PDB file of C-alpha atoms in Angstrom:
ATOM      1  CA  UNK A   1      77.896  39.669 -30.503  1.00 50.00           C
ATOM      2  CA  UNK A   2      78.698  39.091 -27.069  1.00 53.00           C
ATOM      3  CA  UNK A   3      78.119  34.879 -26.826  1.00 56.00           C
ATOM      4  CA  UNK A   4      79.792  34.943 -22.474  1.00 60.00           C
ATOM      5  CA  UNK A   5      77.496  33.326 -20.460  1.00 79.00           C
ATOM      6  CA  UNK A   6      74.959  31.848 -23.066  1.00 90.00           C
ATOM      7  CA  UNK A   7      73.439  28.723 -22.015  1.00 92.00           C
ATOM      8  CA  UNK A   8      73.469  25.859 -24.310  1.00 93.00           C
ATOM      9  CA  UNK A   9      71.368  22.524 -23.722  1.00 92.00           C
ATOM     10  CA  UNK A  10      73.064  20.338 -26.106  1.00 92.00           C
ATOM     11  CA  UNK A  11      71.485  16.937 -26.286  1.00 89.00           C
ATOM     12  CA  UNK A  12      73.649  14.375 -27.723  1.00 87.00           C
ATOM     13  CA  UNK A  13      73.728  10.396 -28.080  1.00 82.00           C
ATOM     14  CA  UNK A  14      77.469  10.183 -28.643  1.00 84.00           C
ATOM     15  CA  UNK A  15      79.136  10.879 -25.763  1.00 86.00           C
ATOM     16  CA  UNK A  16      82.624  11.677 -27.132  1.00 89.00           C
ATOM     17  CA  UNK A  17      81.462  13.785 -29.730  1.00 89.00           C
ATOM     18  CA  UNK A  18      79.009  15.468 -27.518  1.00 89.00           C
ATOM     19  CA  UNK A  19      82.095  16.208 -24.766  1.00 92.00           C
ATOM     20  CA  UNK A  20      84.370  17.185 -27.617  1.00 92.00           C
ATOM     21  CA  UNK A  21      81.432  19.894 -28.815  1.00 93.00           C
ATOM     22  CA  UNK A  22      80.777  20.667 -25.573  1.00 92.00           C
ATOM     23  CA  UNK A  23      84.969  21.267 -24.929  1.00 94.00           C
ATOM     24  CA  UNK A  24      84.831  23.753 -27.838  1.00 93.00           C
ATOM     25  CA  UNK A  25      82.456  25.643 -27.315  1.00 93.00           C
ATOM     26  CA  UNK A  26      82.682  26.273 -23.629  1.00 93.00           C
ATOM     27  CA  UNK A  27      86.208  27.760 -24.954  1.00 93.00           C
ATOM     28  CA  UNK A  28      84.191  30.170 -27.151  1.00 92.00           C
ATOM     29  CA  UNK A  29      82.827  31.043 -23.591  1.00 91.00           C
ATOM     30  CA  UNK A  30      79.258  29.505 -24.067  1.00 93.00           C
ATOM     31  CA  UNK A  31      78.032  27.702 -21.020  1.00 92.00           C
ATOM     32  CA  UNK A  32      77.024  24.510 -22.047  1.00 92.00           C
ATOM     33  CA  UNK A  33      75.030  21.555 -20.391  1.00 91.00           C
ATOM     34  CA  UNK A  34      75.281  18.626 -22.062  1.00 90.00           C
ATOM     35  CA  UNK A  35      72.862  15.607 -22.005  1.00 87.00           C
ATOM     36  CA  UNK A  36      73.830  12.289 -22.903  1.00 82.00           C
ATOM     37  CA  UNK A  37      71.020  10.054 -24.350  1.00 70.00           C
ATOM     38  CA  UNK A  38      71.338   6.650 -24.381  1.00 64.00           C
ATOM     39  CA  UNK A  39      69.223   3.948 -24.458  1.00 54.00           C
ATOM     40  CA  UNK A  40      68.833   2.231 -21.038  1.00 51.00           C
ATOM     41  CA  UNK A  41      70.245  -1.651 -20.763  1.00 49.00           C
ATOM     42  CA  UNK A  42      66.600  -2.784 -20.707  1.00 48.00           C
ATOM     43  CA  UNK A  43      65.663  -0.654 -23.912  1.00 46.00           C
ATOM     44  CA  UNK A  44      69.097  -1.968 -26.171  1.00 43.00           C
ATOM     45  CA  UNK A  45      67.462  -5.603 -25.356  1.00 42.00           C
ATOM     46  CA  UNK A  46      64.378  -4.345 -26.773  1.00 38.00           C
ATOM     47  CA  UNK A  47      66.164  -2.770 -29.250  1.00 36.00           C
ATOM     48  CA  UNK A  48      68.597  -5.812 -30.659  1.00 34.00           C
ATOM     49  CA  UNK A  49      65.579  -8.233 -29.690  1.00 33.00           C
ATOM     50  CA  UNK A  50      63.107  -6.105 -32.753  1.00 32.00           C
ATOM     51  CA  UNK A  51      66.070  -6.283 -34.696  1.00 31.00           C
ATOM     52  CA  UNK A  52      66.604  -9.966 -34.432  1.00 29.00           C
ATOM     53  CA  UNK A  53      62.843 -10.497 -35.120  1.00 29.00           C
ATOM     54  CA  UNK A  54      63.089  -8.809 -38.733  1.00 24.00           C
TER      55      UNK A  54
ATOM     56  CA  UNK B   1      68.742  12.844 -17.525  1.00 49.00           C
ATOM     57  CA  UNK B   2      66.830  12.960 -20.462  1.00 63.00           C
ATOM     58  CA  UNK B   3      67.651  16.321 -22.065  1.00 64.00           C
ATOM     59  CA  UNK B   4      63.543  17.887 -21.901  1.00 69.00           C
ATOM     60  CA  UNK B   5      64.351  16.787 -18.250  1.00 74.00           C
ATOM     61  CA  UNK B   6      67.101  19.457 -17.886  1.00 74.00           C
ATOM     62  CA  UNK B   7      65.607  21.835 -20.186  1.00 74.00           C
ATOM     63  CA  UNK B   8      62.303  22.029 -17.632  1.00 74.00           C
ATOM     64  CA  UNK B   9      65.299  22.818 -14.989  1.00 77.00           C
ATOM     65  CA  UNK B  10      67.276  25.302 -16.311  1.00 81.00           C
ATOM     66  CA  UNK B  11      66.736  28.239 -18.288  1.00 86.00           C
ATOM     67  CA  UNK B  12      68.993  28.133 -22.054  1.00 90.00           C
ATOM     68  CA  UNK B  13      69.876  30.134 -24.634  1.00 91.00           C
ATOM     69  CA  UNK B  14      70.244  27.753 -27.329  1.00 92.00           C
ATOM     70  CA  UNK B  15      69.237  24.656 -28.085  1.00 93.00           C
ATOM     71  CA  UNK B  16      71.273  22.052 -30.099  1.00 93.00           C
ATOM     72  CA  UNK B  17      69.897  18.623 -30.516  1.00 90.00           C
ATOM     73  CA  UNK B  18      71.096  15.367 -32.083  1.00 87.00           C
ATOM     74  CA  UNK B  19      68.154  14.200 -34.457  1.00 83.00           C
ATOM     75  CA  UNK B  20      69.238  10.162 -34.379  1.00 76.00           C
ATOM     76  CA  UNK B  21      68.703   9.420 -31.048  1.00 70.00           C
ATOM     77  CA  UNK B  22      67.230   6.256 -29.187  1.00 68.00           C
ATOM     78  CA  UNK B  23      63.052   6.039 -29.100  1.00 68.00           C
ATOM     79  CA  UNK B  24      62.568  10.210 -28.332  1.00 70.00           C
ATOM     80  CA  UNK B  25      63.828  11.781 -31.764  1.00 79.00           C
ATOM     81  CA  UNK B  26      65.357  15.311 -31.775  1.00 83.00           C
ATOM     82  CA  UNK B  27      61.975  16.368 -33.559  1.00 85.00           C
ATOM     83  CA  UNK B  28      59.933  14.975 -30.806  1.00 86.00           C
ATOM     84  CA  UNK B  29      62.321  16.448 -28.257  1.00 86.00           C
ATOM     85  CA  UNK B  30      61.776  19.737 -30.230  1.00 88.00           C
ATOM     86  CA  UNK B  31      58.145  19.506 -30.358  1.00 87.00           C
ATOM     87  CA  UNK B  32      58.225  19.238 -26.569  1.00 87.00           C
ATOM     88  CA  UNK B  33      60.906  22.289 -25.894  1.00 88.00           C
ATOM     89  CA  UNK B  34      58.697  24.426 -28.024  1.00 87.00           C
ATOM     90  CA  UNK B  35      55.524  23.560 -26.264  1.00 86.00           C
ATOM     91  CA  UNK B  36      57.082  25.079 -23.569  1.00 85.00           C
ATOM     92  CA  UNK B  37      59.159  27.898 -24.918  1.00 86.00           C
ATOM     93  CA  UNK B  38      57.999  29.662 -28.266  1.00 83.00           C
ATOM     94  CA  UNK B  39      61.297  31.944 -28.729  1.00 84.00           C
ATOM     95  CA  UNK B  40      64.328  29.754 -28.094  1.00 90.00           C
ATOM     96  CA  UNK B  41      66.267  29.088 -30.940  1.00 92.00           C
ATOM     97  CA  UNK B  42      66.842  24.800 -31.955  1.00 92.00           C
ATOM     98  CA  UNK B  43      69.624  23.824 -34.108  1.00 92.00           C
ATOM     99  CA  UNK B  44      69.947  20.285 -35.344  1.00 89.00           C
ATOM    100  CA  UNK B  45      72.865  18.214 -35.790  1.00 87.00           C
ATOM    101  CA  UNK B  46      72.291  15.354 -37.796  1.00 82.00           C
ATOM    102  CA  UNK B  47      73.758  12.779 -40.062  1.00 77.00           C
ATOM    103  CA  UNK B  48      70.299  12.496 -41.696  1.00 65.00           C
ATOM    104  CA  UNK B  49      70.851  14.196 -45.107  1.00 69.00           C
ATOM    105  CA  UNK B  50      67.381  13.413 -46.769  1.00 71.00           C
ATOM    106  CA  UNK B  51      65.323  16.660 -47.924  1.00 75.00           C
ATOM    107  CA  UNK B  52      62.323  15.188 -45.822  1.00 77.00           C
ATOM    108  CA  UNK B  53      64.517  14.931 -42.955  1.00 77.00           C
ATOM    109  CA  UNK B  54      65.061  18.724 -43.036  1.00 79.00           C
ATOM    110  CA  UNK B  55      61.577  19.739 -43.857  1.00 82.00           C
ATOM    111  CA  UNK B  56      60.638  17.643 -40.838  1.00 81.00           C
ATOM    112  CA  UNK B  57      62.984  19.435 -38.581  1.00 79.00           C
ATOM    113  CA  UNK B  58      61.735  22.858 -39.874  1.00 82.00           C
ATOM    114  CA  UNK B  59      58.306  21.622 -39.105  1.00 81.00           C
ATOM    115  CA  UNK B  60      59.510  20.810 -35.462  1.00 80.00           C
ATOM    116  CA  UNK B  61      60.553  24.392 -35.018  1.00 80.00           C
ATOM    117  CA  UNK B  62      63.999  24.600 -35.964  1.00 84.00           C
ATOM    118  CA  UNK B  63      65.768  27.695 -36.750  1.00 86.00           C
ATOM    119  CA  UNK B  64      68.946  25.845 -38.143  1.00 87.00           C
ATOM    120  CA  UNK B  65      70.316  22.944 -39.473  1.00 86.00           C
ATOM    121  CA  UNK B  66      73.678  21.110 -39.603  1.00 87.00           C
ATOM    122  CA  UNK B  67      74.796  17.711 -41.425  1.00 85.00           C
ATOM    123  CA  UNK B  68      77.610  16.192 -39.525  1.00 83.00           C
ATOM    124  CA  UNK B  69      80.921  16.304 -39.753  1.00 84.00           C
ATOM    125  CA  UNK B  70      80.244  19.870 -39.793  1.00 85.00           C
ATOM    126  CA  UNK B  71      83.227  22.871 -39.498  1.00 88.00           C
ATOM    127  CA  UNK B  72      83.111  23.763 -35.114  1.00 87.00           C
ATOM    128  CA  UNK B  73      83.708  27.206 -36.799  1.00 89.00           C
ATOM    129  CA  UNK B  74      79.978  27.354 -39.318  1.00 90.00           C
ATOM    130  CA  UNK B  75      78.157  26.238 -36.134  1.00 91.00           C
ATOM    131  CA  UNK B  76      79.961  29.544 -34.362  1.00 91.00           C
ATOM    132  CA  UNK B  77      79.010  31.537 -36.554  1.00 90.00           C
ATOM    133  CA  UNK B  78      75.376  30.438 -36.615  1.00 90.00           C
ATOM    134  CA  UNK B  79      75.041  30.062 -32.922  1.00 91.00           C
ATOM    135  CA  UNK B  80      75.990  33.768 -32.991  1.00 88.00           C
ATOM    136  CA  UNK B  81      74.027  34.900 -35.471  1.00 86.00           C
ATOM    137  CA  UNK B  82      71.015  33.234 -34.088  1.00 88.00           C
ATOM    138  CA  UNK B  83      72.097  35.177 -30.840  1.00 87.00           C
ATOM    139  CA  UNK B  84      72.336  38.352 -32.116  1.00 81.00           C
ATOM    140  CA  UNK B  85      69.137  38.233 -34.420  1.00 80.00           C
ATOM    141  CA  UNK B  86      67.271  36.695 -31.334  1.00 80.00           C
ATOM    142  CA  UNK B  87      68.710  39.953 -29.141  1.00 78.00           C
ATOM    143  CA  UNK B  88      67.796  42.177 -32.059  1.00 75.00           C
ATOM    144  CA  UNK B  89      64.338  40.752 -31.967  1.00 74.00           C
ATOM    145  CA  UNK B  90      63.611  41.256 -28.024  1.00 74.00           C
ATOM    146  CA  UNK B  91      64.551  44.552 -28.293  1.00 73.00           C
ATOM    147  CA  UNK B  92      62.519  45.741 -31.526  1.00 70.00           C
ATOM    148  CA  UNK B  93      59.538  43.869 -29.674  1.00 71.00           C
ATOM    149  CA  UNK B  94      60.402  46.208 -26.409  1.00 72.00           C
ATOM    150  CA  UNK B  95      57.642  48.582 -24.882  1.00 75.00           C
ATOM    151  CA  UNK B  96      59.295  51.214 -24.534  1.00 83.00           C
ATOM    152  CA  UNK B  97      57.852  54.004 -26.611  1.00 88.00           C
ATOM    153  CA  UNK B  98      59.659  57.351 -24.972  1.00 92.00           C
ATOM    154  CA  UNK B  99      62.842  58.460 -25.548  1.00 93.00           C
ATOM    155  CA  UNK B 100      65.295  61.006 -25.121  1.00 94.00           C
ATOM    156  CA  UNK B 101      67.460  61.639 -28.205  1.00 95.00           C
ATOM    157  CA  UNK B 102      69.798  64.420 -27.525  1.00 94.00           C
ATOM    158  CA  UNK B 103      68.159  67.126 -26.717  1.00 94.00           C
ATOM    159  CA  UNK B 104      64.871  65.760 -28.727  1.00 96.00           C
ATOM    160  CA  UNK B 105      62.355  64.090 -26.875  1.00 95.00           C
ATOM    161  CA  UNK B 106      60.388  61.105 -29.114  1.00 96.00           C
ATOM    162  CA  UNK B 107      57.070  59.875 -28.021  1.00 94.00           C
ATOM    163  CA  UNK B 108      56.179  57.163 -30.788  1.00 92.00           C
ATOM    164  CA  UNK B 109      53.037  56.343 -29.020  1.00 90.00           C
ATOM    165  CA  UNK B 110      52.121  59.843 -29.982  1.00 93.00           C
ATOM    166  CA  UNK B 111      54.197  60.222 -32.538  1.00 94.00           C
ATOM    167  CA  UNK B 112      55.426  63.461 -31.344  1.00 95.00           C
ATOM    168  CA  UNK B 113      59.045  64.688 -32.071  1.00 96.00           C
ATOM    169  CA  UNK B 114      59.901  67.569 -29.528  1.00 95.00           C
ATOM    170  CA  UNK B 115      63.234  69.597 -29.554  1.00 95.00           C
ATOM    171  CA  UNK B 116      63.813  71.250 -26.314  1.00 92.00           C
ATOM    172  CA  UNK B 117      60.701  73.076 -25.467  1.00 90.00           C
ATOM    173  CA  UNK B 118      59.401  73.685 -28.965  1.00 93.00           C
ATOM    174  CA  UNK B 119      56.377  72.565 -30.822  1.00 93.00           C
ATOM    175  CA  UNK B 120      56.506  69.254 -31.621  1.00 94.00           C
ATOM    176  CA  UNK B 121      56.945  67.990 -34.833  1.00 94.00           C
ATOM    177  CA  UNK B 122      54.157  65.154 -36.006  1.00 95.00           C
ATOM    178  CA  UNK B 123      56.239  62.104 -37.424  1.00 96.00           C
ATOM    179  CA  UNK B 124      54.480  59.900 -39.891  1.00 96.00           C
ATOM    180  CA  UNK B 125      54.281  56.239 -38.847  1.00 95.00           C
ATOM    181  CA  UNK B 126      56.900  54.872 -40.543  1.00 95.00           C
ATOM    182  CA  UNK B 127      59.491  57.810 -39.741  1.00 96.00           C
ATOM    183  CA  UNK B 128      58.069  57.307 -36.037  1.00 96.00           C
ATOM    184  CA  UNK B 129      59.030  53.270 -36.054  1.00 94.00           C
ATOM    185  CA  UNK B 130      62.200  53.974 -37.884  1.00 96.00           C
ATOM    186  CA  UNK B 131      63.352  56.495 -35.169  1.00 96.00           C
ATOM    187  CA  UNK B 132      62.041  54.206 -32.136  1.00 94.00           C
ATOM    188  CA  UNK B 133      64.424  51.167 -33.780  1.00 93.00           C
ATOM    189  CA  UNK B 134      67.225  53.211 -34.001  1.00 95.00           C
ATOM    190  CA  UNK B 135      66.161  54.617 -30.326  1.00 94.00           C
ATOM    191  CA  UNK B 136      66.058  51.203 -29.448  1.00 91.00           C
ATOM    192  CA  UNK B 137      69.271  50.547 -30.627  1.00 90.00           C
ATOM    193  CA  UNK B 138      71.261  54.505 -29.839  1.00 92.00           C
ATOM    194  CA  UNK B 139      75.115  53.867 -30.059  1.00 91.00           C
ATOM    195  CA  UNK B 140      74.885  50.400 -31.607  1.00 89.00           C
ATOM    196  CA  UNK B 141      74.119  48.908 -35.153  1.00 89.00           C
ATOM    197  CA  UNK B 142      70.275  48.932 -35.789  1.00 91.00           C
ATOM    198  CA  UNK B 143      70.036  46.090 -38.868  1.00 88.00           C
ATOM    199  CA  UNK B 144      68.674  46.891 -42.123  1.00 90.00           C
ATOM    200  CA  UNK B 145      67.382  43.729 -42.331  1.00 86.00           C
ATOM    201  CA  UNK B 146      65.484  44.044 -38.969  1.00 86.00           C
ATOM    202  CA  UNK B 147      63.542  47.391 -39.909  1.00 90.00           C
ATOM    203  CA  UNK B 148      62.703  46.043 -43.523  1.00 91.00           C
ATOM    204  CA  UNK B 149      61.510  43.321 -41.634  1.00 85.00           C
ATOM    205  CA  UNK B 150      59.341  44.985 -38.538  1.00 86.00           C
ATOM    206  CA  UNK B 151      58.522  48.057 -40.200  1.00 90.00           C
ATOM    207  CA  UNK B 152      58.371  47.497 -44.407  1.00 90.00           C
ATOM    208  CA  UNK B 153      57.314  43.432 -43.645  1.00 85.00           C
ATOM    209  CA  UNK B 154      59.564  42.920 -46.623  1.00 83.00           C
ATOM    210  CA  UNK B 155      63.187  42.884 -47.347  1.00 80.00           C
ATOM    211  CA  UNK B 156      64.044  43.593 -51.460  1.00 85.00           C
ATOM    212  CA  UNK B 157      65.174  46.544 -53.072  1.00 86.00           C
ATOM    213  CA  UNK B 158      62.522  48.715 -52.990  1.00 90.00           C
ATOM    214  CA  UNK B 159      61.868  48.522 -49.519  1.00 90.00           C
ATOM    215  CA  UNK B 160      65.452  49.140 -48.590  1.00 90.00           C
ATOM    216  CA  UNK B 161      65.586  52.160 -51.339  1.00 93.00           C
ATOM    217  CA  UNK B 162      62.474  53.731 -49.306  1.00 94.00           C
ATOM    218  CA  UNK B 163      63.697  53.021 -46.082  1.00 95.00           C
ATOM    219  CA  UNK B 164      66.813  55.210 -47.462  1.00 95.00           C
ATOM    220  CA  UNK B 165      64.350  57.918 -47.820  1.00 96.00           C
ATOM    221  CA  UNK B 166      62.998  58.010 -44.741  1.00 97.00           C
ATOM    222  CA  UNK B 167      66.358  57.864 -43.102  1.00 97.00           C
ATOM    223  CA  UNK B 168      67.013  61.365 -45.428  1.00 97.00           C
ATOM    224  CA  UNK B 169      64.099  62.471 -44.015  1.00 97.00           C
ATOM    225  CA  UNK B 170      64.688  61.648 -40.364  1.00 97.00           C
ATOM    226  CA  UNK B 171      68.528  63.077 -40.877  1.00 97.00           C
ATOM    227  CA  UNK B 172      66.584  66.389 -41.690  1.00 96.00           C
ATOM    228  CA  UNK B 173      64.520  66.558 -38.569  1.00 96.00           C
ATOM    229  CA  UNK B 174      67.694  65.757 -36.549  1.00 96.00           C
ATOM    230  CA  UNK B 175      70.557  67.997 -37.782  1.00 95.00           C
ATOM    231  CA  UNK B 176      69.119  70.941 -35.363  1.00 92.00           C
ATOM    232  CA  UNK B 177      70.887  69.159 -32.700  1.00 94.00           C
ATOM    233  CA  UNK B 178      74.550  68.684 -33.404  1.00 91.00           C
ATOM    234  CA  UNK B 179      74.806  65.738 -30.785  1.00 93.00           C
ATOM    235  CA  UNK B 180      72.736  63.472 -32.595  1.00 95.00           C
ATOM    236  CA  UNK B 181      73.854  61.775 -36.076  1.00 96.00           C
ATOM    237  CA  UNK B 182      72.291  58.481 -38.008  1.00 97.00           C
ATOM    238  CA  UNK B 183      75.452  56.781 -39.167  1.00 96.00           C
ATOM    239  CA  UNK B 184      75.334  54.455 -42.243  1.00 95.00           C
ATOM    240  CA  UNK B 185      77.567  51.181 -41.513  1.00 92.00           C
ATOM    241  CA  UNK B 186      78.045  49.911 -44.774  1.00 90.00           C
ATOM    242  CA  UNK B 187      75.981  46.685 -45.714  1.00 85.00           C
ATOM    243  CA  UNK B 188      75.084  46.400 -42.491  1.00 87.00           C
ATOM    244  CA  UNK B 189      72.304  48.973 -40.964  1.00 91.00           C
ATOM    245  CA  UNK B 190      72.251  52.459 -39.461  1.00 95.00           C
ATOM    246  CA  UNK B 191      73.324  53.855 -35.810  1.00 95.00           C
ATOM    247  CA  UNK B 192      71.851  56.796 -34.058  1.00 96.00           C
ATOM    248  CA  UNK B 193      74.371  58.667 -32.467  1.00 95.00           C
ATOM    249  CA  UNK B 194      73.840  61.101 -29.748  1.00 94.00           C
ATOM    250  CA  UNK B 195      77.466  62.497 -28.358  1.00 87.00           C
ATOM    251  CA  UNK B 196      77.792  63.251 -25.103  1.00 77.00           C
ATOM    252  CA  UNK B 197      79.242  66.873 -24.308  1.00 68.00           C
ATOM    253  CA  UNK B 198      82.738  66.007 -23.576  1.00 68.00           C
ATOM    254  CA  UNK B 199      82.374  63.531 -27.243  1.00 68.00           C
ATOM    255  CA  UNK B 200      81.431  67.066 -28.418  1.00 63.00           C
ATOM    256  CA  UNK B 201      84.052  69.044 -27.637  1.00 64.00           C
ATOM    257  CA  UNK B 202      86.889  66.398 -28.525  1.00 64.00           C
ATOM    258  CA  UNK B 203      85.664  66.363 -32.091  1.00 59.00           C
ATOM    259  CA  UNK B 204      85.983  69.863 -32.320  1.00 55.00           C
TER     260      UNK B 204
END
């Protein structure tokens, strides 16, 4: 199966791990874009300030 | 950029998502990329382990499904054998219906088998779809699986024994022309091969 030039979204939270998966498989000549998702500053204070409610 | 934000940009293959993520979940993020595009194939990565978990992710649309840590080398292998089953699919859902098989001519909209300027022979539909696969597919491996699948709608033993037969029969209509062959690759499918004249005369 010929994988060059297949286009990956990969849509990660991690960063490292999502540039390390991104490293290996661009080397198994996929073209991957890779999306980083974190929460924004604003939504982490949401986040820890629900967490400190419970 | 959220990652449905890039996927409206750019056109992908693949899609592998992270399930845990902040407020959007990879289901949701699924549910969203399939909204938009039926075909492409979603695998998750998750740490999520839970039987519900999964369900839920097949529910979103997923083809596949990986706990992490996960081997790099099982998420090859799946990414290309979502790949080639996904290539296998476009082309068995192609509209082409005419072809020229050595020096046969297949209509399968007619069903019409013609060799050189005879009268045609009349296939019977499932000899017609199995020969329009393998068309589909001339030179290269045409998966069992894939015409148990499209043409039987089932994939056991007795399926695959009759599908045997009607590769006998097809092998029967074809051996007038000595350029054309079905192949059997061994636990993997069938390949229609049609020689080309200089092919010919090296195998001589």
């Amino acid at each position: 199966m010929e994988t060059a030039n297949k286009k990956i979204l990969l849509v990660e939270d991690d960063p490292n791990f999502g540039i390390v998966l991104k490293d290996y498989l661009s080397m198994n000549d996929f073209d991957v874009v890779l999306a980083i998702w974190r929460a924004s500053k604003s939504s982490r204070r949401r986040i820890l300030t629900s967490v400190s409610w419970t | 950029m959220e990652g449905f934000e890039k996927f409206k940009k750019e056109n992908f293959d693949v899609c592998i998502l992270d399930v845990m993520m902040p407020y959007k979940d990879g289901f949701t993020l699924a549910k969203e990329i399939r909204e938009k595009n039926e075909s492409i194939p979603i695998i998750f990565l998750t740490a999520k382990t839970m039987k519900e978990d999964v369900l839920k992710g097949y529910k979103a649309g997923a083809d596949d499904y990986l706990h992490k840590p996960f081997d790099s080398e099982v998420l090859l292998a799946k990414l290309k054998a979502i790949l080639q089953r996904k290539a296998s699919n476009n082309l068995a859902d192609s509209k082409q219906y005419e072809f020229q098989i050595g020096n046969f001519h297949l209509n399968s909209k007619l069903r019409f088998l013609k060799y050189k300027d005879e009268e045609p022979n009349k296939l019977s539909p499932k000899e017609n779809e199995l020969l329009r696969l393998l068309a589909l597919h001339e030179n290269d491996l045409m998966p069992r699986e894939l015409a148990l699948t499209k043409i039987w709608r089932d994939d056991n033993y007795f399926t695959s024994r009759s599908m045997d037969v009607y590769i006998a029969k097809l092998r029967k209509y074809l051996k007038r022309d000595d350029t054309v062959e079905i192949l059997n690759i061994h636990g993997e499918g069938f390949r229609l091969v049609v020689k080309t004249d200089s092919e010919k005369s090296n195998s001589k």
